[in-house]
Amino acid sequence: MDIFSTLQEDKSRLSASESRIAEIVVNDFEFAVNASIIELAERAEVSPPTVTRFCRRLGCESFSDFKVQLARTAHVGVRYLKPESKSHAPSDVAQDIITKAQNALFLLHRSLDLTAIEAAVAQIARAEMIYAFGSGGNSSMIADELQNRLFRLGLRATSSSDHSMQLMMAAAAKPGDVIIGSSFSGRNAELVRAFALAREGKVRTIALTQTDSPVASAAEIVVPIDLPEGTNIYRPTSTRIAYIATVDILASLVAYAIQPKALTTLRRIKQQLVAHRDGDDDKQLLGD
Amino acid sequence: MDIFSTLQEDKSRLSASESRIAEIVVNDFEFAVNASIIELAERAEVSPPTVTRFCRRLGCESFSDFKVQLARTAHVGVRYLKPESKSHAPSDVAQDIITKAQNALFLLHRSLDLTAIEAAVAQIARAEMIYAFGSGGNSSMIADELQNRLFRLGLRATSSSDHSMQLMMAAAAKPGDVIIGSSFSGRNAELVRAFALAREGKVRTIALTQTDSPVASAAEIVVPIDLPEGTNIYRPTSTRIAYIATVDILASLVAYAIQPKALTTLRRIKQQLVAHRDGDDDKQLLGD
DNA sequence: GGTTCCTGCAAATTATTTTCTTGATAAGTT
DNA sequence: AACTTATCAAGAAAATAATTTGCAGGAACC
């Protein structure tokens, strides 16, 4: 557990003086990690012992322990509390995008539903055939990615971003097959329809989407991905990164679940690639 | 600058005693961030003042400053020095993937070539037509992603993962057009050929790939993405994430470069989407 | 009115840094 | 070649600063 979550959760249990300390820590993180207990106490207009007690209440051993914990999580965690930079200079834009991406991963980690993931992995690992659905540029990439990752494991997988094809495939799928649908917004009505159709035919359905969304309610297993999307319309990235990481987690776990099969297939794909290109370099990746 | 880079670089300037401290810091990071100066000194078999001097040499104000800086970067930075967890438990796998992804972003940020990026952005922003090339599952995703991001800005863009098509498109492209090729390995011979063909016809070429690779030498502008790929064959993710972030940075900068045009196009795409789905929710993303 | 909890003061403890000194190494000099 | 001198690393001890503990006053809440 990190300090910031604890701060959020234990906010009510803090006394007036302690809240004042908390506020400074959240608002001026730079100051807080560099300050001594005395400086922090002065700025919050409390005594040093109060700061120590504050740290203890948050589950830290001591003030220095608190500072270290703060520095550790805040590197990733605190930035989403800060207003984004308004500059369009390349270095700022790059920094901003990378920070947001890291935050997305940080938030993803904290909100991961491992139970749902395990359930999804179990279904995928034993599926006869896997259909990955997603549309609209972002989710279609995720669908392709799912197929890309799963076929390498020796599983039968296909993907489609075409609504009509999705419906037809859902209708054609058999019990024992699995449909994985991705929707960033959770409001892809056609995907909902495909899920409904699939469930009628006893086909397993897995959704990668927002909780409490139409797509989520339509699927049997929901792997929830809930992230605040920034308001800047130019930059929908961070969510995308969280989805990719989730696909990666799913694919890795499936790989472990079906170990021997996956290993052979991967080896064969790799041999094929190496033979096809230059033979002297084994370091290249599987599939560029 | 973070402590770990400094440690790497100043390694030669450290004395014997200081190197012993450095070794402990790198190998047992957990101990180092939690220890007091006395504990650290004892373990390295040096005196406390030597530890203070060590911190100063690394550019820190004091020992506590050192600890804070260490904690800040290490959260992201140190883990790639450590052997990866061998457990296949879902939580460990998830943690591992997310950490690696964050590391990839961290490393990306430190190795970004902003000059190359600016040059690429300038070319893309004024291109008549943009061709995004990439093959093999990973890079083909990046090519699609480039198209996906750029067409939304009102630019003319297409993508292809088909080697033959790439060659034909490269031959058909005109001066004023831009070809962006992605290759994780840098050893995609067909892409090299397409680049050569394009350059004959005065078409601008941009490569997203490893430095000092065949693909890199074939392109006019190289946006280098150099990351150590983990050895685990199941998990090629982290590089992918760095590529996606890079595409995002490029696309965002292009968007800013051509502001008014991009804004109108985005607005029209959004209207189209909202009209097509349910009208009551403006929060949905551009393209799922 | 009693209990509980917050808070600050002052003292005690602990940690950290500074200063000073010693010893080692290397370059220069006779 | 032997001696001198400069430079620097490193520890001891002292000084300083930071942090914590114990205690007591006071406020708020039964």
XYZ file of C-alpha atoms (C1' of nucleotides) in Angstrom:
636
model
C 0.000 0.000 0.000
C 1.319 3.409 -0.848
C 1.211 6.589 1.146
C -1.132 8.376 -1.160
C -3.859 5.779 -0.965
C -3.440 5.641 2.762
C -3.700 9.397 2.908
C -6.877 9.293 0.878
C -8.409 6.574 3.009
C -7.362 7.712 6.449
C -8.200 11.308 5.771
C -11.151 11.160 8.114
C -9.070 9.833 10.961
C -6.670 12.722 10.891
C -6.927 15.518 13.391
C -6.981 19.167 12.435
C -3.243 19.598 12.784
C -2.558 16.422 10.950
C -4.820 17.422 8.096
C -2.812 20.575 7.742
C 0.308 18.470 7.360
C -1.430 16.216 4.866
C -2.454 19.169 2.791
C 1.081 20.437 2.525
C 2.340 17.002 1.617
C -0.188 16.634 -1.176
C 0.055 20.145 -2.530
C 3.751 20.714 -2.281
C 5.242 17.332 -2.625
C 8.639 18.702 -3.633
C 8.860 20.618 -0.433
C 7.675 17.699 1.644
C 10.249 15.194 0.433
C 13.103 17.599 0.906
C 12.110 19.253 4.137
C 13.262 18.260 7.578
C 10.697 17.485 10.204
C 11.203 20.921 11.670
C 10.661 22.737 8.414
C 7.554 20.743 7.684
C 6.277 21.343 11.193
C 6.847 25.076 10.917
C 5.074 25.324 7.615
C 2.078 23.415 8.954
C 2.238 25.457 12.154
C 2.463 22.400 14.333
C 5.179 20.975 16.503
C 7.647 18.371 15.295
C 6.181 15.647 17.503
C 2.868 16.095 15.768
C 4.571 15.391 12.480
C 6.079 12.234 13.907
C 2.685 11.109 15.131
C 1.225 11.910 11.740
C 3.762 9.624 10.118
C 3.064 6.853 12.562
C -0.633 7.082 11.936
C 0.019 6.564 8.260
C 1.791 3.359 9.063
C 5.360 4.538 8.884
C 8.091 3.681 11.325
C 9.437 7.160 11.571
C 9.621 10.466 9.803
C 12.451 9.395 7.551
C 10.608 6.218 6.725
C 7.701 8.402 5.744
C 9.847 10.509 3.480
C 11.265 7.494 1.746
C 7.845 5.954 1.225
C 6.558 9.235 -0.023
C 9.390 9.609 -2.492
C 8.897 6.087 -3.714
C 5.244 6.218 -4.604
C 5.045 9.836 -5.472
C 7.451 9.575 -8.329
C 4.663 7.891 -10.187
C 1.644 8.653 -8.116
C 1.575 12.310 -7.329
C 1.791 13.724 -10.771
C -1.743 13.054 -11.715
C -2.760 15.351 -8.925
C -0.911 18.184 -10.536
C -2.276 20.276 -13.366
C -0.797 19.284 -16.675
C 1.757 21.455 -18.289
C 0.387 23.820 -20.860
C 3.526 24.141 -22.899
C 3.725 22.645 -26.352
C 7.493 22.406 -26.377
C 8.627 18.963 -27.536
C 10.327 18.113 -24.272
C 7.286 19.090 -22.223
C 4.885 17.216 -24.432
C 7.110 14.150 -24.297
C 7.455 14.373 -20.563
C 3.742 14.831 -20.154
C 2.848 11.865 -22.319
C 5.339 9.593 -20.656
C 4.258 10.653 -17.205
C 0.623 10.084 -18.045
C 1.456 6.680 -19.418
C 3.294 5.782 -16.255
C 0.395 7.007 -14.207
C -1.980 4.908 -16.236
C 0.121 1.863 -15.478
C 0.287 2.828 -11.829
C -3.470 3.196 -11.615
C -3.966 0.006 -13.573
C -1.870 -1.882 -11.115
C -3.926 -0.644 -8.233
C -7.267 -1.383 -9.803
C -6.494 -4.754 -11.366
C -9.132 -7.366 -10.709
C -7.009 -10.467 -10.419
C -9.968 -12.739 -9.860
C -11.505 -11.660 -13.133
C -8.163 -12.027 -14.848
C -7.713 -15.539 -13.546
C -11.177 -16.469 -14.703
C -10.504 -15.012 -18.129
C -7.177 -16.800 -18.384
C -8.784 -20.117 -17.520
C -11.357 -19.656 -20.258
C -8.858 -18.561 -22.850
C -6.434 -21.362 -22.063
C -9.019 -24.030 -22.692
C -10.841 -22.354 -25.565
C -11.357 -24.216 -28.816
C -11.305 -20.976 -30.743
C -10.807 -17.365 -29.700
C -12.475 -14.388 -31.334
C -11.105 -10.968 -30.446
C -13.447 -8.084 -31.194
C -12.911 -4.367 -31.051
C -13.625 -1.371 -33.220
C -12.869 2.252 -33.745
C -9.109 2.397 -34.032
C -8.206 1.982 -30.414
C -10.068 -1.158 -29.506
C -9.443 -2.671 -32.899
C -5.773 -2.405 -32.108
C -6.381 -4.261 -28.866
C -8.287 -6.980 -30.706
C -5.451 -7.401 -33.186
C -3.033 -7.430 -30.332
C -4.940 -10.188 -28.594
C -4.848 -12.278 -31.707
C -1.200 -11.450 -32.245
C -0.297 -12.599 -28.778
C -2.498 -15.643 -28.565
C -1.788 -17.341 -31.855
C 1.887 -17.357 -30.897
C 0.991 -19.594 -28.022
C -0.472 -22.197 -30.339
C -4.034 -21.141 -29.723
C -6.557 -20.704 -32.488
C -7.329 -17.017 -32.575
C -8.743 -14.453 -34.945
C -9.724 -10.836 -34.658
C -12.208 -8.554 -36.276
C -13.056 -4.900 -36.142
C -15.986 -5.239 -38.475
C -19.348 -5.089 -36.737
C -21.104 -7.272 -39.263
C -18.358 -9.837 -39.197
C -18.434 -9.800 -35.412
C -22.127 -10.590 -35.410
C -21.682 -13.383 -37.920
C -18.746 -14.824 -36.043
C -20.630 -14.642 -32.758
C -23.461 -16.532 -34.397
C -21.116 -19.108 -35.847
C -19.127 -19.671 -32.659
C -19.684 -22.873 -30.722
C -19.744 -23.756 -27.040
C -16.134 -24.088 -26.064
C -15.214 -20.967 -28.000
C -14.438 -17.656 -26.377
C -15.152 -14.134 -27.515
C -13.028 -11.359 -26.091
C -14.376 -7.899 -26.724
C -12.626 -4.642 -26.016
C -14.290 -1.271 -25.662
C -12.630 1.771 -24.139
C -15.876 3.620 -23.766
C -17.994 0.628 -22.821
C -20.689 1.930 -25.128
C -20.161 -0.074 -28.257
C -23.720 -1.187 -28.950
C -22.740 -3.604 -31.694
C -20.340 -5.362 -29.382
C -23.103 -5.665 -26.820
C -25.241 -7.314 -29.467
C -22.462 -9.698 -30.424
C -22.011 -10.644 -26.769
C -25.732 -11.287 -26.359
C -25.771 -13.465 -29.435
C -22.751 -15.388 -28.217
C -24.244 -16.066 -24.814
C -27.375 -17.445 -26.383
C -25.151 -20.019 -28.047
C -23.305 -20.811 -24.794
C -20.153 -19.159 -26.042
C -18.006 -17.728 -23.283
C -17.678 -13.942 -23.332
C -14.952 -11.772 -21.869
C -14.994 -7.998 -21.881
C -12.092 -5.612 -21.495
C -13.866 -2.404 -20.674
C -15.069 0.064 -18.072
C -17.058 -1.245 -15.149
C -20.741 -0.387 -15.028
C -20.957 0.084 -18.752
C -23.293 -1.588 -21.246
C -20.474 -3.717 -22.620
C -19.517 -4.819 -19.120
C -23.020 -5.983 -18.290
C -23.268 -7.870 -21.549
C -20.259 -10.086 -20.881
C -19.858 -13.100 -18.669
C -16.423 -12.165 -17.387
C -15.414 -8.544 -17.098
C -11.802 -7.516 -16.813
C -12.371 -3.946 -15.733
C -10.071 -1.160 -16.852
C -11.089 2.076 -15.243
C -8.938 5.082 -15.794
C -9.681 8.751 -15.837
C -9.091 9.829 -19.397
C -7.472 13.230 -19.626
C -9.567 15.919 -21.164
C -7.083 16.824 -23.847
C -8.633 15.502 -27.015
C -5.292 15.185 -28.692
C -4.125 12.497 -26.312
C -6.034 9.325 -25.713
C -2.876 7.378 -25.093
C -2.749 6.506 -21.490
C -5.804 4.328 -21.598
C -4.430 2.561 -24.598
C -1.289 1.727 -22.717
C -3.255 0.286 -19.840
C -5.170 -1.908 -22.268
C -1.998 -3.137 -23.916
C -0.498 -3.971 -20.553
C -3.655 -5.829 -19.621
C -3.523 -7.836 -22.817
C 0.059 -8.581 -22.016
C -0.809 -9.805 -18.562
C -3.562 -12.005 -19.930
C -1.361 -13.416 -22.662
C 1.513 -14.098 -20.298
C -0.702 -15.885 -17.824
C -2.279 -17.932 -20.581
C 1.213 -18.806 -21.752
C 2.147 -20.054 -18.311
C -1.121 -21.933 -18.044
C -0.449 -23.942 -21.196
C 3.348 -23.980 -20.909
C 4.618 -26.875 -23.046
C 2.349 -26.216 -25.971
C 3.187 -22.531 -26.015
C 6.903 -23.104 -25.847
C 7.004 -25.368 -28.860
C 4.915 -23.034 -30.921
C 7.015 -20.042 -30.028
C 10.172 -21.892 -30.878
C 8.818 -22.847 -34.254
C 7.743 -19.310 -35.031
C 11.148 -18.047 -34.046
C 12.972 -20.593 -36.190
C 10.821 -19.604 -39.090
C 11.654 -15.956 -38.644
C 15.352 -16.484 -38.196
C 15.535 -18.692 -41.266
C 13.639 -16.100 -43.227
C 15.941 -13.243 -42.303
C 19.606 -13.314 -41.514
C 20.739 -16.353 -39.611
C 23.532 -14.748 -37.645
C 21.483 -12.931 -35.103
C 19.337 -14.648 -32.579
C 18.532 -11.556 -30.647
C 15.743 -10.316 -32.823
C 12.264 -10.256 -31.520
C 9.429 -12.501 -32.373
C 7.837 -10.735 -35.280
C 9.740 -7.516 -35.526
C 19.620 13.287 -13.646
C 18.950 10.312 -11.460
C 21.209 8.639 -8.965
C 21.552 5.442 -10.868
C 22.898 7.040 -14.017
C 25.245 9.101 -11.925
C 26.386 5.980 -10.161
C 27.031 4.289 -13.473
C 28.945 7.248 -14.842
C 30.964 8.246 -11.820
C 31.857 4.704 -10.960
C 35.457 5.280 -11.946
C 35.785 8.301 -9.696
C 34.816 6.424 -6.597
C 37.423 5.280 -4.145
C 37.600 1.725 -2.872
C 35.486 2.446 0.194
C 32.965 4.350 -1.819
C 32.661 1.569 -4.337
C 31.801 -0.765 -1.529
C 28.983 1.567 -0.551
C 27.841 1.787 -4.141
C 27.721 -1.948 -4.423
C 25.487 -2.283 -1.411
C 23.206 0.439 -2.703
C 22.815 -1.250 -6.076
C 22.494 -4.794 -4.803
C 20.363 -4.246 -1.776
C 18.352 -1.241 -2.583
C 15.706 -2.072 0.000
C 18.297 -2.014 2.722
C 19.878 1.173 1.450
C 16.720 3.272 1.419
C 15.722 2.179 4.863
C 19.076 2.175 6.607
C 20.523 4.992 8.647
C 23.897 6.333 7.745
C 25.429 4.303 10.552
C 23.878 1.037 9.446
C 24.943 1.607 5.866
C 28.441 2.536 7.000
C 28.731 -0.585 9.137
C 27.602 -2.847 6.375
C 30.096 -1.348 3.956
C 32.754 -1.419 6.663
C 33.441 2.255 6.407
C 32.872 5.193 8.694
C 29.777 7.397 8.544
C 31.713 10.395 7.223
C 32.742 8.337 4.242
C 29.100 7.720 3.481
C 28.396 11.419 3.643
C 31.271 12.109 1.279
C 29.957 9.402 -1.022
C 26.591 11.131 -1.169
C 28.185 14.487 -1.867
C 30.240 13.083 -4.651
C 27.064 11.866 -6.286
C 25.732 15.376 -6.246
C 23.489 15.160 -3.231
C 23.229 17.742 -0.519
C 23.298 15.292 2.319
C 22.685 11.714 3.240
C 18.941 12.171 3.592
C 18.838 13.951 0.276
C 20.589 10.944 -1.168
C 18.031 8.578 0.290
C 15.159 10.567 -1.084
C 16.694 10.767 -4.528
C 17.426 7.105 -4.411
C 13.889 6.249 -3.443
C 12.513 8.463 -6.172
C 14.354 7.050 -9.116
C 14.704 3.550 -7.852
C 11.009 2.932 -7.838
C 11.262 2.917 -11.567
C 14.931 2.622 -12.231
C 16.389 -0.073 -10.083
C 14.160 -2.913 -10.960
C 15.674 -3.631 -14.286
C 18.894 -4.362 -12.495
C 17.223 -7.019 -10.438
C 16.528 -10.526 -11.610
C 12.923 -10.860 -12.598
C 10.573 -12.686 -10.354
C 10.298 -16.333 -11.167
C 6.817 -16.805 -9.817
C 3.934 -17.340 -12.194
C 1.307 -16.194 -9.767
C -1.086 -13.732 -11.394
C -0.207 -10.900 -9.068
C 3.520 -11.365 -9.628
C 3.179 -11.604 -13.366
C 1.021 -8.511 -13.419
C 3.413 -6.620 -11.209
C 6.338 -7.684 -13.311
C 4.739 -6.644 -16.585
C 3.631 -3.310 -15.263
C 7.004 -2.605 -13.734
C 8.773 -3.483 -16.946
C 6.437 -1.258 -18.880
C 7.149 1.607 -16.528
C 10.841 0.975 -16.860
C 10.536 1.040 -20.618
C 8.876 4.432 -20.407
C 11.505 5.617 -17.980
C 14.309 4.535 -20.253
C 12.529 5.961 -23.253
C 12.312 9.314 -21.600
C 16.002 9.336 -20.916
C 17.026 8.303 -24.402
C 14.596 10.385 -26.420
C 16.203 12.225 -29.312
C 14.182 15.398 -29.363
C 16.030 16.822 -32.327
C 15.115 13.813 -34.430
C 11.560 14.009 -33.185
C 11.273 17.644 -34.108
C 12.638 16.950 -37.556
C 10.183 14.094 -38.005
C 7.281 16.222 -36.805
C 8.166 18.963 -39.253
C 8.178 16.497 -42.132
C 4.944 14.829 -41.102
C 3.126 18.104 -40.550
C 3.815 19.304 -44.059
C 3.515 15.954 -45.844
C 1.202 15.586 -48.793
C 0.638 11.967 -47.965
C 1.902 9.718 -45.194
C 2.649 6.037 -45.549
C 3.175 4.080 -42.357
C 4.982 0.789 -42.787
C 5.624 -2.031 -40.351
C 5.360 -5.786 -40.325
C 5.356 -8.806 -38.121
C 2.626 -8.166 -35.615
C 4.382 -5.664 -33.422
C 5.505 -3.097 -35.927
C 2.383 -3.546 -38.006
C 0.478 -2.433 -34.944
C 2.647 0.651 -34.753
C 2.032 1.393 -38.427
C -1.706 1.109 -37.928
C -1.429 3.250 -34.882
C 0.391 5.946 -36.796
C -2.317 5.989 -39.395
C -4.984 5.918 -36.722
C -3.489 8.923 -34.990
C -2.589 10.968 -38.026
C -5.754 10.739 -40.077
C -7.625 12.175 -37.100
C -5.586 15.317 -37.486
C -6.827 15.809 -41.012
C -3.693 14.410 -42.583
C -3.741 11.960 -45.441
C -2.354 8.743 -44.054
C -2.392 5.068 -44.814
C -0.625 2.058 -43.420
C 0.544 -1.260 -44.705
C 2.119 -4.357 -43.251
C 2.436 -6.049 -46.603
C 5.974 -6.040 -47.953
C 4.906 -6.068 -51.592
C 2.438 -3.287 -51.042
C 5.079 -1.302 -49.195
C 7.417 -1.564 -52.157
C 4.715 -0.544 -54.581
C 3.631 2.338 -52.404
C 7.216 3.475 -51.974
C 7.578 3.442 -55.752
C 4.332 5.316 -56.232
C 5.013 7.968 -53.605
C 5.941 11.471 -54.722
C 8.274 14.135 -53.426
C 6.378 15.797 -50.607
C 5.204 12.475 -49.292
C 6.590 10.858 -46.188
C 7.174 7.225 -45.360
C 7.372 6.266 -41.718
C 8.737 2.792 -41.110
C 8.800 0.969 -37.819
C 11.021 -1.971 -36.994
C 11.652 -3.210 -33.458
C 14.607 -5.304 -34.516
C 15.952 -2.882 -37.099
C 16.564 -5.828 -39.403
C 13.571 -5.755 -41.644
C 15.275 -6.089 -45.044
C 12.121 -5.368 -47.005
C 11.624 -2.131 -45.156
C 15.204 -1.185 -45.942
C 14.453 -1.791 -49.594
C 11.300 0.295 -49.437
C 13.254 3.131 -47.824
C 15.931 2.959 -50.521
C 13.307 3.068 -53.223
C 11.601 6.001 -51.596
C 14.787 7.992 -51.278
C 15.512 7.520 -54.951
C 12.221 9.246 -55.628
C 12.979 12.096 -53.167
C 10.370 10.851 -50.738
C 11.143 11.699 -47.108
C 11.817 8.697 -44.917
C 11.471 8.399 -41.159
C 12.436 5.307 -39.186
C 11.290 4.309 -35.736
C 13.864 1.705 -34.817
C 17.073 0.820 -33.036
C 20.110 2.962 -33.651
C 22.943 1.435 -35.653
C 20.653 -0.984 -37.410
C 20.142 -1.530 -41.144
C 16.745 0.128 -41.022
C 18.213 3.124 -39.221
C 20.902 3.655 -41.833
C 18.368 3.374 -44.629
C 16.213 6.257 -43.420
C 16.711 9.976 -43.658
C 15.461 10.755 -40.177
C 15.860 8.217 -37.386
C 13.830 8.425 -34.232
C 15.837 5.961 -32.175
C 14.175 3.670 -29.672
C 16.773 1.659 -27.854
C 15.646 -0.533 -25.029
C 17.025 -3.710 -23.602
C 14.468 -6.354 -24.361
C 14.056 -8.817 -21.553
C 15.075 -12.355 -22.265
C 11.730 -13.871 -21.453
C 10.333 -14.902 -24.806
C 6.789 -14.714 -23.535
C 6.955 -10.990 -22.999
C 7.903 -8.565 -25.718
C 5.673 -5.886 -24.285
C 7.839 -3.235 -22.860
C 9.352 -2.262 -26.170
C 5.926 -2.100 -27.663
C 4.846 0.340 -25.010
C 7.809 2.564 -25.716
C 6.922 2.575 -29.395
C 3.326 3.458 -28.693
C 4.383 6.294 -26.452
C 6.731 7.538 -29.138
C 3.954 7.481 -31.715
C 1.870 9.377 -29.252
C 4.517 12.005 -28.792
C 4.926 12.384 -32.535
C 1.207 12.599 -33.129
C 0.677 15.118 -30.349
C 3.452 17.347 -31.601
C 2.141 17.133 -35.139
C -1.264 18.075 -33.796
C 0.141 21.166 -32.132
C 2.098 22.022 -35.243
C -1.010 22.127 -37.408
C -3.431 23.240 -34.690
C -6.465 24.749 -36.416
C -6.738 22.102 -39.086
C -6.463 19.303 -36.568
C -9.037 20.755 -34.245
C -11.724 21.020 -36.885
C -11.133 17.525 -38.116
C -11.232 16.081 -34.636
C -14.427 17.891 -33.901
C -16.040 16.552 -37.030
C -14.967 13.012 -36.263
C -16.331 13.347 -32.783
C -19.664 14.714 -33.962
C -19.919 11.840 -36.342
C -19.302 9.328 -33.578
C -21.682 10.905 -31.135
C -24.419 11.095 -33.724
C -23.835 7.489 -34.594
C -24.082 6.214 -31.029
C -26.091 7.624 -28.186
C -26.333 11.355 -28.165
C -26.523 11.864 -24.442
C -22.947 11.216 -23.553
C -20.144 13.416 -24.646
C -17.537 11.719 -22.579
C -16.829 8.865 -24.888
C -13.512 8.639 -26.563
C -12.663 9.337 -30.108
C -13.064 5.943 -31.683
C -13.771 3.687 -28.772
C -17.342 15.254 36.012
C -14.815 12.027 33.881
C -12.657 10.171 29.941
C -10.321 10.427 25.839
C -7.629 12.344 22.699
C -4.891 16.077 20.737
C -1.021 18.937 21.233
C 3.226 21.231 22.538
C 7.210 21.641 25.635
C 11.422 20.043 27.184
C 14.498 16.455 27.701
C 16.693 12.517 25.907
C 18.185 10.111 22.314
C 19.817 9.406 18.025
C 21.604 10.619 13.667
C 24.427 13.397 10.820
C 27.981 16.460 9.718
C 32.200 19.026 10.581
C 36.756 19.348 11.941
C 40.941 17.549 12.669
C 44.378 14.111 12.236
C 46.696 10.181 10.437
C 48.370 7.336 6.961
C 49.045 6.203 2.227
C 50.385 7.152 -2.433
C 52.574 9.563 -6.068
C 55.231 13.163 -8.038
C 59.096 15.904 -7.723
C 63.816 17.051 -5.980
C 68.436 16.468 -4.516
C 68.011 5.972 -5.024
C 66.436 8.276 -1.003
C 64.090 11.968 0.739
C 60.593 15.572 0.625
C 56.290 17.418 -0.367
C 51.644 17.511 -2.060
C 47.403 15.328 -2.344
C 43.899 12.663 -1.019
C 41.343 9.032 1.408
C 39.444 7.744 5.634
C 38.549 7.449 10.547
C 38.036 9.539 15.470
C 36.044 12.665 18.057
C 33.429 16.616 18.691
C 29.791 19.557 17.421
C 25.567 20.160 15.611
C 21.243 19.106 14.143
C 17.322 16.294 13.830
C 14.086 13.203 15.727
C 11.654 10.905 19.255
C 9.916 10.168 23.940
C 7.719 11.299 28.197
C 4.863 14.222 30.296
C 1.394 17.642 31.225
C -2.046 21.008 29.910
C -6.174 21.601 27.639
C -10.114 20.819 24.562
C -13.907 18.073 23.115
C -17.002 14.558 23.830
C -19.548 11.559 26.317
